[in-house]
């Protein structure tokens, strides 16, 4: 995943699948998986949120000089990408 010049580095599909499963089985009622890029650590990490409104709490990759940027957001159950 994310294997193009538009992204900082690729993400293993198995890692993505693991993150989806962790979000679905969490005791918290999460609905979305956010893929976050950490510029300092140079790695992706998952963030889970309950409501779509929470997506706006994260800045899109390449738009700010902040350390962490939103790469993509997915619905945990349909696995569709959300904007």
Tab-separated table of C-alpha atoms in Angstrom:
chain	number	residue	atom	x	y	z
A	1	UNK	CA	0.000	0.000	0.000
A	2	UNK	CA	1.014	3.620	-0.553
A	3	UNK	CA	3.662	2.498	-3.031
A	4	UNK	CA	3.984	5.699	-5.051
A	5	UNK	CA	5.943	8.959	-4.948
A	6	UNK	CA	2.912	10.630	-3.319
A	7	UNK	CA	3.624	8.797	-0.048
A	8	UNK	CA	6.709	8.723	2.183
A	9	UNK	CA	7.116	4.919	1.955
A	10	UNK	CA	5.085	1.759	1.292
A	11	UNK	CA	3.023	0.026	3.979
A	12	UNK	CA	2.792	-3.754	4.141
A	13	UNK	CA	-0.696	-5.057	3.384
A	14	UNK	CA	-0.412	-7.498	6.313
A	15	UNK	CA	0.220	-4.593	8.704
A	16	UNK	CA	-2.835	-2.773	7.371
A	17	UNK	CA	-4.996	-5.904	7.794
A	18	UNK	CA	-3.710	-6.346	11.357
A	19	UNK	CA	-4.624	-2.749	12.196
A	20	UNK	CA	-8.134	-3.211	10.777
A	21	UNK	CA	-8.639	-6.317	12.909
A	22	UNK	CA	-7.337	-4.581	16.052
A	23	UNK	CA	-9.804	-1.749	15.545
A	24	UNK	CA	-12.732	-4.108	14.984
A	25	UNK	CA	-11.992	-6.194	18.066
A	26	UNK	CA	-11.292	-3.280	20.390
A	27	UNK	CA	-13.542	-2.826	23.408
A	28	UNK	CA	-13.979	0.806	22.332
A	29	UNK	CA	-16.596	1.308	19.599
A	30	UNK	CA	-14.215	2.564	16.922
A	31	UNK	CA	-15.515	3.173	13.412
A	32	UNK	CA	-12.445	4.493	11.586
A	33	UNK	CA	-8.789	3.636	11.162
A	34	UNK	CA	-6.459	6.546	10.443
A	35	UNK	CA	-3.038	5.870	8.963
A	36	UNK	CA	-0.625	8.419	10.413
A	37	UNK	CA	2.911	9.120	9.195
A	38	UNK	CA	5.417	10.164	11.879
A	39	UNK	CA	8.120	12.283	10.252
A	40	UNK	CA	10.561	11.910	13.153
A	41	UNK	CA	10.211	8.122	13.519
A	42	UNK	CA	9.786	7.659	9.742
A	43	UNK	CA	7.035	5.096	10.181
A	44	UNK	CA	3.287	4.650	9.934
A	45	UNK	CA	1.061	4.124	12.937
A	46	UNK	CA	-2.651	3.444	13.413
A	47	UNK	CA	-5.048	5.795	15.159
A	48	UNK	CA	-8.624	4.719	15.818
A	49	UNK	CA	-11.531	7.143	16.106
A	50	UNK	CA	-15.211	6.726	16.867
A	51	UNK	CA	-16.719	9.512	14.782
A	52	UNK	CA	-16.107	10.873	11.315
A	53	UNK	CA	-15.893	14.394	12.758
A	54	UNK	CA	-12.644	13.375	14.470
A	55	UNK	CA	-10.909	13.038	11.095
A	56	UNK	CA	-10.544	16.806	10.948
A	57	UNK	CA	-8.343	16.689	14.072
A	58	UNK	CA	-5.483	15.449	11.865
A	59	UNK	CA	-3.638	17.353	9.150
A	60	UNK	CA	-3.246	15.838	5.713
A	61	UNK	CA	0.261	14.697	4.764
A	62	UNK	CA	2.332	17.437	3.169
A	63	UNK	CA	0.121	20.325	4.264
A	64	UNK	CA	1.860	21.315	7.510
A	65	UNK	CA	5.327	21.110	9.050
A	66	UNK	CA	3.948	19.109	11.987
A	67	UNK	CA	5.597	15.857	13.033
A	68	UNK	CA	2.560	13.630	12.386
A	69	UNK	CA	0.368	13.718	9.289
A	70	UNK	CA	-2.758	11.915	8.143
A	71	UNK	CA	-2.071	9.670	5.160
A	72	UNK	CA	-5.476	7.995	4.812
A	73	UNK	CA	-8.648	7.124	6.708
A	74	UNK	CA	-10.673	3.917	6.370
A	75	UNK	CA	-14.019	2.690	7.600
A	76	UNK	CA	-13.172	-0.306	9.806
A	77	UNK	CA	-16.061	-2.421	8.622
A	78	UNK	CA	-16.458	-1.686	4.922
A	79	UNK	CA	-12.697	-1.116	4.522
A	80	UNK	CA	-13.498	1.738	2.172
A	81	UNK	CA	-11.353	4.817	2.153
A	82	UNK	CA	-13.029	7.963	3.479
A	83	UNK	CA	-12.201	11.553	2.542
